[in-house]
Amino acid sequence: MKKLLLPFMLFALVFAAACSNNGETNTSNENATNSGDSEETTTSETDVKSALLDFQMNLISTVNKNDSPIYAFESAKVAEEKPSDEELAKMKSEAEDAAMQVAEDVRGVEVPAELETYQSDIETALEDLAKSYETRAANLSDEAEAAYEESDAQFASFEEKMGTVYKDAGLTAPSFAADLVD
């Protein structure tokens, strides 16, 4: 009987150790699965943040591509050596055309798929930006230091709406005004 007792105890010990390791493996697998979900969420958040920053750079590039005549006209009005009336009229016409082109380009900007959660908010903000440029085009003034209150209010609305998107995504709201001025 002693001969059978030793192998039986050894078998029981190995069996108990195997069962104990299997439980640890299952717990490890569950932890790996849970951390995988956490990593996926983090990656998704990172993708959204990255897409939002890429979108911002694309939007700035889109606007800055055609808005130079607007700022050239505004600068010419306050320059020490003002251009002739004919030159100023030509610059004003170019500024109006540029503002309308910017509005059209802004409406053509596509919201990336990674930002579909914020798509409606972004599109509403983009419409405010486009309207801001259209309003500016319609109200360009020959007066130095002219105020564009309606256009500025629409731009502020755009910045506020985009700021909310950035904050919701866990980012600091940017100042588009600083980036969109040549």
Tab-separated table of N, CA and C in Angstrom, residues 36-166:
chain	number	residue	atom	x	y	z
A	36	GLY	N	-6.444	44.780	-23.778
A	36	GLY	CA	-6.589	44.956	-25.229
A	36	GLY	C	-7.726	45.908	-25.535
A	37	ASP	N	-8.831	45.783	-24.804
A	37	ASP	CA	-9.956	46.703	-24.993
A	37	ASP	C	-9.528	48.122	-24.640
A	38	SER	N	-8.775	48.230	-23.553
A	38	SER	CA	-8.301	49.545	-23.139
A	38	SER	C	-7.367	50.132	-24.189
A	39	GLU	N	-6.484	49.297	-24.735
A	39	GLU	CA	-5.573	49.769	-25.771
A	39	GLU	C	-6.337	50.170	-27.023
A	40	GLU	N	-7.390	49.398	-27.355
A	40	GLU	CA	-8.187	49.722	-28.539
A	40	GLU	C	-8.879	51.063	-28.360
A	41	THR	N	-9.413	51.313	-27.161
A	41	THR	CA	-10.064	52.586	-26.877
A	41	THR	C	-9.040	53.715	-26.949
A	42	THR	N	-7.872	53.479	-26.367
A	42	THR	CA	-6.820	54.488	-26.407
A	42	THR	C	-6.394	54.752	-27.836
A	43	THR	N	-6.227	53.696	-28.610
A	43	THR	CA	-5.842	53.858	-30.002
A	43	THR	C	-6.921	54.628	-30.745
A	44	SER	N	-8.170	54.313	-30.475
A	44	SER	CA	-9.266	55.009	-31.125
A	44	SER	C	-9.254	56.494	-30.753
A	45	GLU	N	-9.036	56.793	-29.492
A	45	GLU	CA	-8.961	58.187	-29.051
A	45	GLU	C	-7.775	58.874	-29.712
A	46	THR	N	-6.683	58.153	-29.809
A	46	THR	CA	-5.493	58.702	-30.463
A	46	THR	C	-5.773	58.954	-31.932
A	47	ASP	N	-6.482	58.030	-32.578
A	47	ASP	CA	-6.836	58.209	-33.989
A	47	ASP	C	-7.704	59.450	-34.176
A	48	VAL	N	-8.658	59.652	-33.282
A	48	VAL	CA	-9.543	60.816	-33.371
A	48	VAL	C	-8.733	62.095	-33.193
A	49	LYS	N	-7.874	62.114	-32.199
A	49	LYS	CA	-7.054	63.303	-31.953
A	49	LYS	C	-6.148	63.586	-33.146
A	50	SER	N	-5.535	62.543	-33.655
A	50	SER	CA	-4.647	62.698	-34.808
A	50	SER	C	-5.419	63.192	-36.026
A	51	ALA	N	-6.587	62.610	-36.267
A	51	ALA	CA	-7.417	63.014	-37.410
A	51	ALA	C	-7.876	64.464	-37.252
A	52	LEU	N	-8.182	64.856	-36.027
A	52	LEU	CA	-8.626	66.228	-35.783
A	52	LEU	C	-7.489	67.223	-36.046
A	53	LEU	N	-6.299	66.884	-35.621
A	53	LEU	CA	-5.155	67.767	-35.865
A	53	LEU	C	-4.803	67.818	-37.357
A	54	ASP	N	-4.896	66.664	-38.025
A	54	ASP	CA	-4.668	66.650	-39.480
A	54	ASP	C	-5.732	67.478	-40.195
A	55	PHE	N	-6.969	67.352	-39.742
A	55	PHE	CA	-8.076	68.126	-40.312
A	55	PHE	C	-7.818	69.619	-40.141
A	56	GLN	N	-7.345	70.003	-38.961
A	56	GLN	CA	-7.040	71.407	-38.687
A	56	GLN	C	-5.982	71.918	-39.661
A	57	MET	N	-4.923	71.158	-39.852
A	57	MET	CA	-3.853	71.590	-40.758
A	57	MET	C	-4.372	71.672	-42.205
A	58	ASN	N	-5.199	70.727	-42.594
A	58	ASN	CA	-5.787	70.741	-43.934
A	58	ASN	C	-6.678	71.971	-44.125
A	59	LEU	N	-7.486	72.273	-43.130
A	59	LEU	CA	-8.380	73.428	-43.207
A	59	LEU	C	-7.580	74.731	-43.294
A	60	ILE	N	-6.572	74.853	-42.470
A	60	ILE	CA	-5.731	76.054	-42.491
A	60	ILE	C	-5.076	76.202	-43.863
A	61	SER	N	-4.572	75.106	-44.382
A	61	SER	CA	-3.941	75.130	-45.708
A	61	SER	C	-4.948	75.512	-46.783
A	62	THR	N	-6.144	74.972	-46.700
A	62	THR	CA	-7.200	75.262	-47.673
A	62	THR	C	-7.545	76.750	-47.674
A	63	VAL	N	-7.696	77.323	-46.505
A	63	VAL	CA	-8.052	78.742	-46.409
A	63	VAL	C	-6.878	79.616	-46.849
A	64	ASN	N	-5.696	79.326	-46.338
A	64	ASN	CA	-4.537	80.169	-46.626
A	64	ASN	C	-4.105	80.110	-48.090
A	65	LYS	N	-4.537	79.086	-48.786
A	65	LYS	CA	-4.183	78.937	-50.200
A	65	LYS	C	-4.710	80.113	-51.028
A	66	ASN	N	-5.866	80.675	-50.649
A	66	ASN	CA	-6.509	81.705	-51.469
A	66	ASN	C	-6.837	83.014	-50.758
A	67	ASP	N	-6.484	83.148	-49.491
A	67	ASP	CA	-6.948	84.339	-48.773
A	67	ASP	C	-5.979	85.526	-48.796
A	68	SER	N	-4.849	85.396	-49.408
A	68	SER	CA	-3.856	86.486	-49.427
A	68	SER	C	-4.392	87.799	-49.991
A	69	PRO	N	-5.186	87.791	-51.070
A	69	PRO	CA	-5.694	89.071	-51.587
A	69	PRO	C	-6.556	89.845	-50.582
A	70	ILE	N	-7.217	89.133	-49.698
A	70	ILE	CA	-8.046	89.801	-48.686
A	70	ILE	C	-7.161	90.631	-47.772
A	71	TYR	N	-6.095	90.017	-47.280
A	71	TYR	CA	-5.202	90.706	-46.351
A	71	TYR	C	-4.360	91.762	-47.061
A	72	ALA	N	-4.054	91.524	-48.325
A	72	ALA	CA	-3.325	92.532	-49.105
A	72	ALA	C	-4.185	93.786	-49.258
A	73	PHE	N	-5.462	93.607	-49.539
A	73	PHE	CA	-6.380	94.747	-49.666
A	73	PHE	C	-6.492	95.495	-48.350
A	74	GLU	N	-6.683	94.768	-47.262
A	74	GLU	CA	-6.820	95.407	-45.942
A	74	GLU	C	-5.535	96.148	-45.574
A	75	SER	N	-4.398	95.576	-45.881
A	75	SER	CA	-3.114	96.230	-45.579
A	75	SER	C	-2.906	97.472	-46.431
A	76	ALA	N	-3.304	97.389	-47.685
A	76	ALA	CA	-3.113	98.523	-48.602
A	76	ALA	C	-3.916	99.739	-48.154
A	77	LYS	N	-5.080	99.507	-47.558
A	77	LYS	CA	-5.927	100.621	-47.116
A	77	LYS	C	-5.293	101.430	-46.004
A	78	VAL	N	-4.447	100.803	-45.209
A	78	VAL	CA	-3.852	101.494	-44.070
A	78	VAL	C	-2.364	101.794	-44.264
A	79	ALA	N	-1.844	101.474	-45.435
A	79	ALA	CA	-0.423	101.713	-45.712
A	79	ALA	C	-0.136	103.203	-45.779
A	80	GLU	N	1.096	103.560	-45.449
A	80	GLU	CA	1.489	104.972	-45.529
A	80	GLU	C	1.368	105.473	-46.957
A	81	GLU	N	1.842	104.677	-47.886
A	81	GLU	CA	1.726	105.037	-49.298
A	81	GLU	C	0.602	104.193	-49.896
A	82	LYS	N	-0.579	104.765	-49.887
A	82	LYS	CA	-1.746	104.046	-50.392
A	82	LYS	C	-1.652	103.925	-51.911
A	83	PRO	N	-2.144	102.800	-52.420
A	83	PRO	CA	-2.187	102.648	-53.874
A	83	PRO	C	-3.218	103.609	-54.475
A	84	SER	N	-3.148	103.770	-55.777
A	84	SER	CA	-4.118	104.640	-56.453
A	84	SER	C	-5.517	104.050	-56.293
A	85	ASP	N	-6.516	104.876	-56.578
A	85	ASP	CA	-7.901	104.414	-56.475
A	85	ASP	C	-8.151	103.226	-57.404
A	86	GLU	N	-7.568	103.262	-58.589
A	86	GLU	CA	-7.730	102.156	-59.547
A	86	GLU	C	-7.112	100.873	-59.004
A	87	GLU	N	-5.902	101.000	-58.455
A	87	GLU	CA	-5.233	99.829	-57.891
A	87	GLU	C	-6.014	99.289	-56.695
A	88	LEU	N	-6.502	100.184	-55.866
A	88	LEU	CA	-7.283	99.775	-54.701
A	88	LEU	C	-8.576	99.077	-55.135
A	89	ALA	N	-9.224	99.593	-56.179
A	89	ALA	CA	-10.451	98.968	-56.692
A	89	ALA	C	-10.145	97.567	-57.230
A	90	LYS	N	-9.013	97.427	-57.903
A	90	LYS	CA	-8.620	96.109	-58.420
A	90	LYS	C	-8.340	95.156	-57.253
A	91	MET	N	-7.645	95.645	-56.242
A	91	MET	CA	-7.349	94.820	-55.066
A	91	MET	C	-8.627	94.408	-54.345
A	92	LYS	N	-9.581	95.325	-54.292
A	92	LYS	CA	-10.857	95.021	-53.642
A	92	LYS	C	-11.583	93.913	-54.405
A	93	SER	N	-11.593	94.018	-55.718
A	93	SER	CA	-12.231	92.999	-56.551
A	93	SER	C	-11.547	91.639	-56.361
A	94	GLU	N	-10.228	91.649	-56.314
A	94	GLU	CA	-9.476	90.407	-56.095
A	94	GLU	C	-9.769	89.832	-54.707
A	95	ALA	N	-9.904	90.710	-53.715
A	95	ALA	CA	-10.217	90.277	-52.355
A	95	ALA	C	-11.612	89.650	-52.288
A	96	GLU	N	-12.571	90.264	-52.976
A	96	GLU	CA	-13.931	89.707	-53.016
A	96	GLU	C	-13.916	88.326	-53.651
A	97	ASP	N	-13.218	88.207	-54.790
A	97	ASP	CA	-13.119	86.913	-55.469
A	97	ASP	C	-12.436	85.873	-54.577
A	98	ALA	N	-11.378	86.295	-53.909
A	98	ALA	CA	-10.647	85.385	-53.025
A	98	ALA	C	-11.533	84.905	-51.874
A	99	ALA	N	-12.280	85.826	-51.280
A	99	ALA	CA	-13.159	85.461	-50.164
A	99	ALA	C	-14.224	84.463	-50.618
A	100	MET	N	-14.768	84.674	-51.791
A	100	MET	CA	-15.773	83.744	-52.314
A	100	MET	C	-15.135	82.382	-52.615
A	101	GLN	N	-13.909	82.394	-53.113
A	101	GLN	CA	-13.205	81.136	-53.388
A	101	GLN	C	-12.920	80.381	-52.093
A	102	VAL	N	-12.505	81.104	-51.071
A	102	VAL	CA	-12.253	80.474	-49.775
A	102	VAL	C	-13.543	79.842	-49.252
A	103	ALA	N	-14.652	80.556	-49.353
A	103	ALA	CA	-15.934	80.017	-48.886
A	103	ALA	C	-16.274	78.726	-49.631
A	104	GLU	N	-16.071	78.728	-50.931
A	104	GLU	CA	-16.338	77.528	-51.732
A	104	GLU	C	-15.401	76.388	-51.329
A	105	ASP	N	-14.134	76.704	-51.144
A	105	ASP	CA	-13.159	75.681	-50.748
A	105	ASP	C	-13.480	75.096	-49.383
A	106	VAL	N	-13.894	75.951	-48.455
A	106	VAL	CA	-14.234	75.484	-47.110
A	106	VAL	C	-15.420	74.525	-47.176
A	107	ARG	N	-16.390	74.844	-47.996
A	107	ARG	CA	-17.548	73.944	-48.135
A	107	ARG	C	-17.154	72.615	-48.774
A	108	GLY	N	-16.049	72.592	-49.490
A	108	GLY	CA	-15.580	71.362	-50.129
A	108	GLY	C	-14.696	70.501	-49.240
A	109	VAL	N	-14.345	71.000	-48.064
A	109	VAL	CA	-13.505	70.229	-47.149
A	109	VAL	C	-14.306	69.046	-46.619
A	110	GLU	N	-13.699	67.865	-46.705
A	110	GLU	CA	-14.371	66.656	-46.229
A	110	GLU	C	-13.925	66.333	-44.815
A	111	VAL	N	-14.877	65.900	-44.019
A	111	VAL	CA	-14.595	65.494	-42.649
A	111	VAL	C	-14.125	64.037	-42.687
A	112	PRO	N	-12.947	63.737	-42.130
A	112	PRO	CA	-12.432	62.365	-42.150
A	112	PRO	C	-13.358	61.394	-41.419
A	113	ALA	N	-13.316	60.145	-41.833
A	113	ALA	CA	-14.171	59.106	-41.239
A	113	ALA	C	-13.915	58.960	-39.738
A	114	GLU	N	-12.682	59.180	-39.298
A	114	GLU	CA	-12.360	59.040	-37.873
A	114	GLU	C	-13.108	60.070	-37.025
A	115	LEU	N	-13.607	61.121	-37.666
A	115	LEU	CA	-14.297	62.184	-36.931
A	115	LEU	C	-15.815	62.127	-37.105
A	116	GLU	N	-16.329	60.965	-37.505
A	116	GLU	CA	-17.765	60.867	-37.766
A	116	GLU	C	-18.600	61.198	-36.536
A	117	THR	N	-18.066	60.982	-35.358
A	117	THR	CA	-18.781	61.327	-34.125
A	117	THR	C	-19.058	62.822	-34.065
A	118	TYR	N	-18.142	63.605	-34.617
A	118	TYR	CA	-18.238	65.055	-34.560
A	118	TYR	C	-18.637	65.670	-35.905
A	119	GLN	N	-18.978	64.848	-36.871
A	119	GLN	CA	-19.207	65.323	-38.235
A	119	GLN	C	-20.232	66.453	-38.314
A	120	SER	N	-21.349	66.291	-37.676
A	120	SER	CA	-22.400	67.310	-37.724
A	120	SER	C	-21.905	68.638	-37.143
A	121	ASP	N	-21.217	68.566	-36.010
A	121	ASP	CA	-20.696	69.784	-35.371
A	121	ASP	C	-19.646	70.459	-36.259
A	122	ILE	N	-18.781	69.649	-36.855
A	122	ILE	CA	-17.730	70.200	-37.716
A	122	ILE	C	-18.340	70.831	-38.959
A	123	GLU	N	-19.309	70.164	-39.565
A	123	GLU	CA	-19.940	70.716	-40.767
A	123	GLU	C	-20.659	72.031	-40.465
A	124	THR	N	-21.304	72.112	-39.313
A	124	THR	CA	-21.971	73.353	-38.907
A	124	THR	C	-20.939	74.463	-38.716
A	125	ALA	N	-19.822	74.127	-38.091
A	125	ALA	CA	-18.750	75.115	-37.888
A	125	ALA	C	-18.171	75.559	-39.223
A	126	LEU	N	-17.966	74.620	-40.143
A	126	LEU	CA	-17.426	74.960	-41.458
A	126	LEU	C	-18.371	75.880	-42.223
A	127	GLU	N	-19.658	75.668	-42.064
A	127	GLU	CA	-20.636	76.535	-42.728
A	127	GLU	C	-20.530	77.963	-42.173
A	128	ASP	N	-20.315	78.086	-40.864
A	128	ASP	CA	-20.114	79.416	-40.273
A	128	ASP	C	-18.861	80.075	-40.843
A	129	LEU	N	-17.801	79.293	-41.023
A	129	LEU	CA	-16.565	79.833	-41.588
A	129	LEU	C	-16.790	80.286	-43.029
A	130	ALA	N	-17.472	79.467	-43.812
A	130	ALA	CA	-17.754	79.833	-45.209
A	130	ALA	C	-18.605	81.106	-45.273
A	131	LYS	N	-19.622	81.182	-44.434
A	131	LYS	CA	-20.470	82.378	-44.403
A	131	LYS	C	-19.678	83.609	-43.978
A	132	SER	N	-18.727	83.418	-43.087
A	132	SER	CA	-17.882	84.520	-42.653
A	132	SER	C	-17.138	85.125	-43.833
A	133	TYR	N	-16.594	84.280	-44.686
A	133	TYR	CA	-15.863	84.783	-45.860
A	133	TYR	C	-16.818	85.381	-46.895
A	134	GLU	N	-17.999	84.787	-47.052
A	134	GLU	CA	-18.984	85.360	-47.979
A	134	GLU	C	-19.441	86.739	-47.503
A	135	THR	N	-19.688	86.853	-46.212
A	135	THR	CA	-20.105	88.135	-45.644
A	135	THR	C	-18.996	89.165	-45.799
A	136	ARG	N	-17.773	88.742	-45.586
A	136	ARG	CA	-16.635	89.646	-45.753
A	136	ARG	C	-16.572	90.124	-47.197
A	137	ALA	N	-16.747	89.204	-48.150
A	137	ALA	CA	-16.708	89.570	-49.577
A	137	ALA	C	-17.797	90.579	-49.910
A	138	ALA	N	-18.982	90.380	-49.365
A	138	ALA	CA	-20.110	91.263	-49.670
A	138	ALA	C	-19.976	92.632	-49.020
A	139	ASN	N	-19.189	92.714	-47.969
A	139	ASN	CA	-19.118	93.964	-47.204
A	139	ASN	C	-17.741	94.604	-47.185
A	140	LEU	N	-16.868	94.221	-48.102
A	140	LEU	CA	-15.542	94.846	-48.119
A	140	LEU	C	-15.696	96.350	-48.245
A	141	SER	N	-14.973	97.057	-47.424
A	141	SER	CA	-15.080	98.513	-47.381
A	141	SER	C	-13.769	99.150	-47.799
A	142	ASP	N	-13.887	100.289	-48.449
A	142	ASP	CA	-12.705	101.055	-48.837
A	142	ASP	C	-12.140	101.836	-47.655
A	143	GLU	N	-12.875	101.888	-46.576
A	143	GLU	CA	-12.444	102.651	-45.409
A	143	GLU	C	-11.340	101.902	-44.674
A	144	ALA	N	-10.334	102.663	-44.272
A	144	ALA	CA	-9.295	102.085	-43.427
A	144	ALA	C	-9.923	101.761	-42.074
A	145	GLU	N	-9.474	100.692	-41.474
A	145	GLU	CA	-9.978	100.283	-40.158
A	145	GLU	C	-11.475	99.983	-40.179
A	146	ALA	N	-11.984	99.498	-41.300
A	146	ALA	CA	-13.399	99.136	-41.375
A	146	ALA	C	-13.672	97.948	-40.455
A	147	ALA	N	-14.821	97.972	-39.827
A	147	ALA	CA	-15.219	96.885	-38.937
A	147	ALA	C	-16.113	95.920	-39.707
A	148	TYR	N	-15.843	94.669	-39.537
A	148	TYR	CA	-16.641	93.627	-40.188
A	148	TYR	C	-17.315	92.799	-39.100
A	149	GLU	N	-18.232	93.424	-38.395
A	149	GLU	CA	-18.838	92.819	-37.222
A	149	GLU	C	-19.566	91.515	-37.535
A	150	GLU	N	-20.375	91.508	-38.593
A	150	GLU	CA	-21.131	90.295	-38.921
A	150	GLU	C	-20.190	89.158	-39.293
A	151	SER	N	-19.226	89.452	-40.132
A	151	SER	CA	-18.250	88.446	-40.533
A	151	SER	C	-17.442	87.949	-39.331
A	152	ASP	N	-17.035	88.866	-38.477
A	152	ASP	CA	-16.274	88.501	-37.285
A	152	ASP	C	-17.107	87.642	-36.333
A	153	ALA	N	-18.398	87.938	-36.220
A	153	ALA	CA	-19.286	87.144	-35.365
A	153	ALA	C	-19.434	85.724	-35.914
A	154	GLN	N	-19.537	85.597	-37.224
A	154	GLN	CA	-19.640	84.266	-37.832
A	154	GLN	C	-18.337	83.489	-37.640
A	155	PHE	N	-17.222	84.174	-37.764
A	155	PHE	CA	-15.935	83.522	-37.541
A	155	PHE	C	-15.811	83.082	-36.085
A	156	ALA	N	-16.235	83.932	-35.162
A	156	ALA	CA	-16.191	83.581	-33.740
A	156	ALA	C	-17.068	82.366	-33.456
A	157	SER	N	-18.211	82.288	-34.127
A	157	SER	CA	-19.091	81.129	-33.970
A	157	SER	C	-18.398	79.860	-34.473
A	158	PHE	N	-17.715	79.976	-35.603
A	158	PHE	CA	-16.938	78.851	-36.131
A	158	PHE	C	-15.903	78.402	-35.107
A	159	GLU	N	-15.135	79.350	-34.582
A	159	GLU	CA	-14.084	78.998	-33.620
A	159	GLU	C	-14.660	78.370	-32.356
A	160	GLU	N	-15.779	78.888	-31.899
A	160	GLU	CA	-16.409	78.348	-30.688
A	160	GLU	C	-16.870	76.905	-30.923
A	161	LYS	N	-17.509	76.669	-32.057
A	161	LYS	CA	-17.999	75.317	-32.351
A	161	LYS	C	-16.840	74.333	-32.527
A	162	MET	N	-15.789	74.750	-33.206
A	162	MET	CA	-14.635	73.870	-33.370
A	162	MET	C	-13.934	73.671	-32.027
A	163	GLY	N	-13.898	74.701	-31.202
A	163	GLY	CA	-13.300	74.578	-29.875
A	163	GLY	C	-14.005	73.529	-29.034
A	164	THR	N	-15.328	73.482	-29.151
A	164	THR	CA	-16.108	72.474	-28.428
A	164	THR	C	-15.740	71.074	-28.901
A	165	VAL	N	-15.564	70.894	-30.202
A	165	VAL	CA	-15.170	69.586	-30.742
A	165	VAL	C	-13.812	69.186	-30.176
A	166	TYR	N	-12.870	70.113	-30.164
A	166	TYR	CA	-11.534	69.821	-29.645
A	166	TYR	C	-11.596	69.448	-28.170
